[in-house]
Coordinates of C-alpha atoms and ligand atoms in Angstrom, one line a residue:
X1 CA -32.7 27.0 15.1
X2 CA -29.9 24.5 15.7
X3 CA -30.7 20.9 16.6
X4 CA -28.4 17.9 16.5
X5 CA -27.9 16.2 13.1
X6 CA -29.1 12.7 12.8
X7 CA -26.2 10.4 11.7
X8 CA -26.7 7.9 8.9
X9 CA -24.6 5.6 6.8
X10 CA -25.8 6.1 3.3
X11 CA -25.7 2.9 1.2
X12 CA -25.2 4.5 -2.2
X13 CA -24.3 1.5 -4.3
X14 CA -25.9 1.9 -7.7
X15 CA -27.8 5.0 -6.6
X16 CA -27.6 8.3 -8.4
X17 CA -25.7 11.1 -6.7
X18 CA -25.4 14.4 -8.5
X19 CA -22.3 16.5 -7.9
X20 CA -22.6 20.1 -9.2
X21 CA -19.2 21.7 -9.8
X22 CA -15.9 20.3 -11.2
X23 CA -13.3 22.1 -9.1
X24 CA -11.2 21.3 -6.1
X25 CA -14.1 20.5 -3.8
X26 CA -15.6 18.1 -6.2
X27 CA -12.2 16.5 -6.7
X28 CA -12.1 15.8 -3.0
X29 CA -15.7 14.6 -2.7
X30 CA -16.1 12.3 -5.7
X31 CA -13.6 9.5 -4.8
X32 CA -15.5 8.6 -1.6
X33 CA -18.8 8.6 -3.6
X34 CA -17.3 6.3 -6.2
X35 CA -15.8 4.1 -3.4
X36 CA -19.3 3.7 -2.1
X37 CA -20.4 2.5 -5.5
X38 CA -22.6 5.6 -6.2
X39 CA -23.7 6.3 -9.8
X40 CA -22.2 9.8 -10.0
X41 CA -23.5 12.4 -12.3
X42 CA -21.1 15.4 -12.5
X43 CA -22.6 18.6 -13.8
X44 CA -19.9 21.3 -14.5
X45 CA -18.8 23.2 -17.6
X46 CA -15.2 22.2 -16.8
X47 CA -13.4 19.6 -14.7
X48 CA -10.1 19.3 -12.9
X49 CA -7.6 16.9 -14.6
X50 CA -8.2 14.3 -11.9
X51 CA -12.0 14.4 -12.4
X52 CA -11.5 14.4 -16.2
X53 CA -9.5 11.2 -15.9
X54 CA -12.3 9.5 -14.0
X55 CA -14.8 10.7 -16.5
X56 CA -12.6 9.5 -19.4
X57 CA -12.3 6.1 -17.6
X58 CA -16.0 5.8 -17.5
X59 CA -16.2 5.9 -13.7
X60 CA -18.7 8.7 -13.7
X61 CA -21.0 10.5 -16.1
X62 CA -20.0 14.1 -16.9
X63 CA -22.5 16.6 -18.3
X64 CA -20.3 19.5 -19.5
X65 CA -22.7 22.4 -18.8
X66 CA -24.3 24.4 -16.0
X67 CA -26.9 22.8 -13.8
X68 CA -30.6 22.4 -14.8
X69 CA -33.3 21.1 -12.5
X70 CA -33.8 17.9 -14.6
X71 CA -30.3 16.9 -13.5
X72 CA -31.8 15.8 -10.2
X73 CA -34.2 13.3 -11.9
X74 CA -33.7 10.0 -10.1
X75 CA -31.1 11.4 -7.6
X76 CA -30.9 10.3 -4.0
X77 CA -28.3 12.9 -2.9
X78 CA -26.8 16.2 -4.2
X79 CA -23.4 17.6 -3.5
X80 CA -23.1 21.2 -4.4
X81 CA -19.4 22.0 -4.9
X82 CA -19.5 25.5 -6.4
X83 CA -18.3 28.8 -4.9
X84 CA -21.0 30.9 -6.4
X85 CA -23.7 31.2 -3.7
X86 CA -26.5 32.1 -6.1
X87 CA -25.8 29.0 -8.3
X88 CA -25.5 26.9 -5.1
X89 CA -28.8 28.3 -3.7
X90 CA -30.7 27.5 -6.9
X91 CA -29.5 23.8 -6.9
X92 CA -30.3 23.6 -3.2
X93 CA -33.8 25.0 -3.9
X94 CA -34.5 22.4 -6.5
X95 CA -33.2 19.7 -4.2
X96 CA -35.4 20.9 -1.4
X97 CA -38.5 20.9 -3.6
X98 CA -37.8 17.3 -4.5
X99 CA -36.9 16.3 -0.9
X100 CA -33.4 15.3 -1.9
X101 CA -30.7 15.9 0.7
X102 CA -28.2 18.5 -0.3
X103 CA -24.6 19.0 0.9
X104 CA -23.3 22.5 0.3
X105 CA -19.6 23.4 0.2
X106 CA -20.3 27.1 0.1
X107 CA -22.7 27.4 3.1
X108 CA -23.1 24.7 5.6
X109 CA -25.9 26.4 7.4
X110 CA -28.0 26.3 4.2
X111 CA -27.3 22.6 3.6
X112 CA -29.7 19.8 4.5
X113 CA -26.9 17.3 5.0
X114 CA -23.3 17.6 6.2
X115 CA -20.4 15.4 5.2
X116 CA -18.4 14.2 8.2
X117 CA -14.7 13.9 8.7
X118 CA -13.9 10.2 8.2
X119 CA -11.3 7.7 9.2
X120 CA -11.5 4.1 7.9
X121 CA -10.0 1.1 9.6
X122 CA -10.7 -2.0 7.5
X123 CA -14.4 -2.5 7.7
X124 CA -14.9 0.1 10.4
X125 CA -15.7 3.7 9.3
X126 CA -15.7 6.4 11.9
X127 CA -17.5 9.6 10.9
X128 CA -17.3 12.8 12.9
X129 CA -19.5 15.8 12.7
X130 CA -18.2 18.9 14.5
X131 CA -21.5 20.7 15.0
X132 CA -21.0 22.6 11.8
X133 CA -17.3 23.3 12.4
X134 CA -15.3 21.2 9.9
X135 CA -12.0 22.0 11.7
X136 CA -13.3 20.7 15.0
X137 CA -14.6 17.5 13.2
X138 CA -11.1 17.0 11.7
X139 CA -9.4 17.5 15.0
X140 CA -11.6 14.9 16.7
X141 CA -11.3 12.6 13.7
X142 CA -7.5 12.8 13.9
X143 CA -7.5 12.0 17.6
X144 CA -9.8 9.0 17.0
X145 CA -7.6 7.8 14.2
X146 CA -4.5 8.0 16.4
X147 CA -6.3 6.3 19.2
X148 CA -7.4 3.4 17.0
X149 CA -3.9 3.0 15.7
X150 CA -2.6 2.8 19.3
X151 CA -5.5 0.6 20.5
X152 CA -4.7 -1.9 17.7
X153 CA -1.1 -1.9 18.8
X154 CA 0.2 -3.8 21.8
X155 CA -0.1 -2.3 25.2
X156 CA -2.6 0.1 23.8
X157 CA -5.1 1.9 26.0
X158 CA -7.0 -0.2 28.5
X159 CA -5.5 -3.5 27.2
X160 CA -6.9 -5.2 24.2
X161 CA -10.6 -5.4 23.4
X162 CA -11.4 -8.8 22.2
X163 CA -13.4 -7.6 19.2
X164 CA -10.2 -6.6 17.4
X165 CA -8.6 -10.0 17.5
X166 CA -8.8 -12.8 15.0
X167 CA -9.8 -15.8 17.0
X168 CA -12.0 -14.2 19.6
X169 CA -13.5 -11.7 17.1
X170 CA -13.9 -14.5 14.6
X171 CA -13.7 -12.2 11.6
X172 CA -10.3 -13.4 10.4
X173 CA -10.2 -16.7 12.2
X174 CA -8.9 -19.6 10.1
X175 CA -7.2 -17.4 7.6
X176 CA -3.7 -16.6 6.5
X177 CA -2.4 -13.2 5.3
X178 CA 0.9 -13.1 3.4
X179 CA 2.1 -9.6 4.4
X180 CA 5.0 -7.7 2.9
X181 CA 6.8 -6.0 5.8
X182 CA 8.9 -3.7 3.6
X183 CA 12.7 -3.5 3.4
X184 CA 13.7 -2.7 6.9
X185 CA 12.4 0.6 8.2
X186 CA 9.3 -0.5 10.3
X187 CA 7.4 2.5 8.9
X188 CA 7.6 1.1 5.4
X189 CA 5.0 -1.6 6.0
X190 CA 1.7 -0.7 4.4
X191 CA -1.3 0.5 6.4
X192 CA -3.2 -2.7 5.6
X193 CA -0.2 -4.9 6.5
X194 CA 0.1 -3.2 9.8
X195 CA -3.6 -3.5 10.6
X196 CA -3.6 -7.2 9.8
X197 CA -0.4 -7.7 11.9
X198 CA -2.2 -6.1 14.9
X199 CA -5.1 -8.5 14.4
X200 CA -3.0 -11.6 14.2
X201 CA -3.1 -14.6 16.6
X202 CA 0.0 -16.1 15.1
X203 CA 2.9 -14.3 13.3
X204 CA 5.3 -16.3 11.3
X205 CA 8.2 -14.0 10.6
X206 CA 11.3 -14.0 8.3
X207 CA 14.8 -13.1 9.3
X208 CA 14.7 -9.9 7.3
X209 CA 11.5 -8.6 8.8
X210 CA 12.0 -5.3 10.7
X211 CA 12.5 -6.2 14.3
X212 CA 10.6 -3.3 15.6
X213 CA 7.4 -4.6 14.1
X214 CA 7.7 -7.8 16.1
X215 CA 8.6 -5.8 19.2
X216 CA 5.2 -4.2 19.0
X217 CA 3.2 -7.4 18.9
X218 CA 0.7 -8.1 21.7
X219 CA 2.2 -10.3 24.3
X220 CA -0.3 -13.2 23.7
X221 CA 0.6 -13.5 20.0
X222 CA 2.4 -16.6 19.1
X223 CA 5.5 -15.6 17.2
X224 CA 7.1 -18.3 15.0
X225 CA 10.6 -17.3 13.9
X226 CA 10.7 -18.9 10.4
X227 CA 14.5 -18.4 10.1
X228 CA 15.1 -20.7 13.1
X229 CA 13.3 -23.7 11.6
X230 CA 16.0 -26.3 11.1
X231 CA 16.5 -28.6 8.0
X232 CA 17.5 -27.5 4.5
X233 CA 15.9 -24.7 2.7
X234 CA 13.2 -26.8 0.9
X235 CA 12.4 -28.8 4.0
X236 CA 12.2 -25.6 6.0
X237 CA 9.7 -24.2 3.5
X238 CA 7.6 -27.3 3.9
X239 CA 7.7 -26.8 7.6
X240 CA 6.6 -23.2 7.3
X241 CA 3.7 -24.1 4.9
X242 CA 2.6 -26.7 7.5
X243 CA 2.7 -24.2 10.3
X244 CA 0.6 -21.8 8.4
X245 CA -2.0 -24.4 7.4
X246 CA -2.1 -26.1 10.9
X247 CA -2.6 -22.9 12.8
X248 CA -5.2 -21.6 10.4
X249 CA -7.1 -24.9 10.5
X250 CA -7.0 -24.7 14.3
X251 CA -8.9 -21.4 14.0
X252 CA -6.1 -18.8 14.3
X253 CA -5.6 -15.8 12.1
X254 CA -2.1 -16.2 10.9
X255 CA 0.1 -13.5 9.5
X256 CA 3.0 -14.6 7.4
X257 CA 5.3 -11.6 7.6
X258 CA 7.9 -11.5 4.9
X259 CA 10.7 -9.0 4.2
X260 CA 10.0 -6.6 1.2
X261 CA 7.3 -7.9 -1.0
X262 CA 6.0 -11.5 -0.5
X263 CA 6.3 -12.3 -4.3
X264 CA 9.7 -10.9 -5.0
X265 CA 12.1 -13.8 -4.2
X266 CA 9.9 -14.4 -1.2
X267 CA 8.4 -17.8 -1.9
X268 CA 5.0 -16.3 -1.2
X269 CA 3.6 -18.2 -4.1
X270 CA 4.5 -21.6 -2.6
X271 CA 2.9 -20.6 0.7
X272 CA -0.3 -19.5 -1.1
X273 CA -0.5 -22.7 -3.0
X274 CA 0.0 -24.8 0.1
X275 CA -2.8 -22.9 1.9
X276 CA -5.1 -23.2 -1.1
X277 CA -4.5 -26.9 -1.3
X278 CA -5.6 -27.2 2.4
X279 CA -8.6 -25.0 1.8
X280 CA -7.3 -22.1 3.9
X281 CA -8.3 -18.7 2.6
X282 CA -5.3 -16.4 2.0
X283 CA -5.0 -12.6 1.6
X284 CA -1.8 -11.2 0.0
X285 CA -0.7 -7.8 1.0
X286 CA 2.1 -6.5 -1.2
X287 CA 5.1 -4.8 0.4
X288 CA 7.7 -2.2 -0.5
X289 CA 10.4 -4.3 -2.1
X290 CA 14.0 -3.8 -1.4
X291 CA 14.7 -4.0 -5.1
X292 CA 13.3 -0.5 -5.5
X293 CA 13.5 0.8 -2.0
X294 CA 17.2 0.0 -1.4
X295 CA 18.4 2.0 -4.4
X296 CA 15.9 4.8 -3.5
X297 CA 17.3 4.9 0.0
X298 CA 20.8 5.4 -1.5
X299 CA 19.6 8.2 -3.7
X300 CA 19.3 6.1 -6.8
X301 CA 16.1 6.1 -8.8
X302 CA 15.7 2.8 -10.7
X303 CA 14.4 4.8 -13.7
X304 CA 15.2 8.3 -14.7
X305 CA 14.1 10.3 -17.7
X306 CA 16.7 10.2 -20.5
X307 CA 18.8 7.7 -18.5
X308 CA 17.0 4.4 -18.1
X309 CA 13.7 3.3 -19.5
X310 CA 13.8 -0.1 -17.9
X311 CA 14.9 -1.9 -14.8
X312 CA 15.4 -5.6 -14.3
X313 CA 15.4 -7.3 -10.9
X314 CA 17.4 -10.5 -10.9
X315 CA 18.5 -13.0 -8.3
X316 CA 22.3 -13.6 -8.0
X317 CA 22.0 -16.4 -5.5
X318 CA 23.3 -18.8 -8.2
X319 CA 26.6 -18.2 -10.1
X320 CA 26.0 -17.5 -13.8
X321 CA 27.5 -20.9 -14.8
X322 CA 25.5 -22.9 -12.2
X323 CA 23.4 -25.5 -14.1
X324 CA 20.3 -24.6 -12.1
X325 CA 20.5 -20.9 -13.0
X326 CA 17.5 -19.6 -14.9
X327 CA 19.0 -16.2 -15.6
X328 CA 20.3 -15.3 -19.1
X329 CA 23.2 -13.1 -17.9
X330 CA 24.5 -12.8 -21.5
X331 CA 21.2 -11.3 -22.5
X332 CA 21.1 -9.0 -19.5
X333 CA 24.6 -7.7 -20.5
X334 CA 23.0 -6.3 -23.7
X335 CA 20.5 -4.1 -21.9
X336 CA 21.2 -0.4 -21.4
X337 CA 18.9 0.0 -18.4
X338 CA 19.2 -0.6 -14.7
X339 CA 20.0 -4.0 -13.3
X340 CA 19.1 -4.6 -9.7
X341 CA 20.7 -7.8 -8.2
X342 CA 19.4 -9.3 -5.0
X343 CA 21.2 -12.0 -3.1
X344 CA 24.2 -11.4 -5.3
X345 CA 27.2 -10.6 -3.0
X346 CA 28.7 -14.1 -2.9
X347 CA 28.7 -14.4 -6.7
X348 CA 29.3 -10.8 -7.5
X349 CA 32.7 -11.3 -9.1
X350 CA 31.4 -14.0 -11.4
X351 CA 28.3 -11.9 -12.2
X352 CA 30.1 -8.7 -13.0
X353 CA 32.7 -10.7 -15.0
X354 CA 30.0 -12.4 -17.0
X355 CA 28.2 -9.1 -17.7
X356 CA 31.5 -7.5 -18.9
X357 CA 32.4 -10.5 -21.0
X358 CA 29.1 -10.2 -22.8
X359 CA 29.5 -6.5 -23.6
X360 CA 28.4 -4.3 -20.6
X361 CA 31.0 -1.6 -20.1
X362 CA 33.2 -2.0 -17.0
X363 CA 32.8 1.8 -16.6
X364 CA 29.1 1.4 -16.0
X365 CA 28.3 2.9 -12.6
X366 CA 27.4 0.4 -9.9
X367 CA 26.4 0.7 -6.2
X368 CA 25.9 -1.7 -3.3
X369 CA 23.3 -0.8 -0.7
X370 CA 23.5 -2.8 2.5
X371 CA 20.7 -3.0 5.1
X372 CA 18.8 -0.3 3.2
X373 CA 16.4 2.0 5.1
X374 CA 17.7 0.9 8.5
X375 CA 19.9 2.8 10.9
X376 CA 22.9 0.7 9.8
X377 CA 22.5 1.3 6.0
X378 CA 25.8 1.4 4.1
X379 CA 26.3 2.5 0.5
X380 CA 29.2 1.8 -1.8
X381 CA 29.6 3.5 -5.1
X382 CA 31.8 2.0 -7.7
X383 CA 31.8 0.7 -11.3
X384 CA 30.9 -2.6 -12.8
X385 CA 34.6 -3.4 -13.3
X386 CA 35.6 -2.6 -9.7
X387 CA 32.6 -3.3 -7.6
X388 CA 33.4 -6.8 -6.6
X389 CA 36.9 -5.9 -5.3
X390 CA 35.6 -2.7 -3.6
X391 CA 32.9 -4.7 -1.9
X392 CA 35.5 -7.1 -0.4
X393 CA 37.7 -4.2 0.7
X394 CA 34.7 -2.4 2.3
X395 CA 33.5 -5.6 3.9
X396 CA 29.9 -5.2 2.9
X397 CA 27.6 -8.0 3.9
X398 CA 24.1 -9.3 3.1
X399 CA 21.4 -8.2 3.0
X400 CA 22.5 -6.0 0.2
X401 CA 21.3 -4.9 -3.2
X402 CA 23.6 -4.3 -6.1
X403 CA 22.5 -1.6 -8.7
X404 CA 24.2 -1.4 -12.1
X405 CA 23.5 1.3 -14.6
X406 CA 23.8 5.0 -15.3
X407 CA 21.0 5.8 -12.8
X408 CA 23.6 5.3 -10.1
X409 CA 24.9 8.8 -10.7
X410 CA 21.7 10.3 -12.1
X411 CA 20.9 12.4 -9.1
X412 CA 24.5 13.4 -8.3
X413 CA 24.8 17.2 -8.4
Ligands
LIG501 C1 15.1 -13.6 -0.2 S1 15.3 -12.0 -0.9 C2 13.8 -11.3 -0.4 C3 13.5 -10.0 -1.1 C4 12.2 -9.4 -0.5 N1 11.1 -10.2 -0.8 C5 12.0 -8.0 -1.1 O1 11.0 -7.8 -1.9 O2 12.8 -7.1 -0.8 C6 16.5 -11.3 0.2 C7 17.4 -10.3 -0.5 O3 16.7 -9.1 -0.6 C8 17.6 -8.0 -0.5 N2 17.3 -7.2 0.7 C9 16.2 -7.4 1.5 N3 16.2 -6.4 2.4 C10 17.2 -5.6 2.1 C11 17.7 -4.4 2.7 N4 17.1 -3.8 3.7 N5 18.8 -3.8 2.1 C12 19.4 -4.3 1.1 N6 19.0 -5.5 0.5 C13 17.9 -6.1 1.0 C14 19.0 -8.7 -0.3 O4 19.5 -8.8 -1.6 C15 18.6 -10.0 0.3 O5 19.6 -10.9 0.1

């Protein structure tokens, strides 16, 4: 007899869930159980390395042997993740005797509970059951996931339901999120950053933020172009802080969208402190920083086995002899690893000269990556001794990252 399943959201926090089996299926099932806070008891003679790592980290209890009925003492749920139908049936029989729901990987028809295909969007969980057909469930789940992504975007289907917005939905109102937008390719924002962006009432964006992300904002979102705020750099920062605080205190959900990562030469810390001083709650969403992504986009790994065991990210916005400089360029010259210089084009001749003067070889490979990860990316490969002159000749411009070190040629065939 087939009747419809009855959907439930199990609140497993602190509750015992027994997983029988330590192979691929268990490896896939266990993370969601741990995420739900379940007290997971894993019964299996052997574990995959991923499960073993969780056991070693104390995230679950592992009993390294075959299942015995007492394993179900105190359990609320059982997941049978073994291929052997006889072993699975015996676990299932004990579970049924004790009125414990039992999910079976080997035979869905014999199971008393099914795990749905799931997509999660912040606090919303959508779970799909496909009438016993996991492929159908996944297909429908994928469609819903895509639909939600579109719906959260501007001009999504049927306009914009109020519940997803900050002020009207109320959930995020009066808050600020400092969101890293990534280095340039709009697809390099994080999933969380993108979601918060689609929920924003106000977006305060930097110059280096990928334009396409802004292009996709809902028409009613107030967009503040932080790069157009007049006054000097420190005054402008105060203005930005004030805008964040004022809009949030007025009840808006404000996303401060910053290029790369908010805390890598992004002044995110100052904005966080300003909001905290005004009692405005702040969420920080890290971003893909250009200091790693720009080299990567040019085929340069910042570390490479046998080549570089360290990388240092440094700002070159001040010349090495500038009194306000906080960088020990002489010490950096003594390192063997990778040096990634941001905001360094203007002072590059002075910087490379200082590094060479303090002992770094002029033959050290160097590269400049301009507008990395965008359609206009340019890459110049050179050496520490030549890069400043080559840069001028090639007319490379900011934003660009300079990479110094043997990693520059590490992946060259
Ligand atoms: C004020 S810093 C901000 C860095 C940013 N928070 C990050 O994590 O990437 C700006 C500098 O980042 C570097 N930069 C940012 N985006 C870049 C890109 N797409 N390509 C090359 N360099 C980039 C440049 O050195 C630029 O001058």
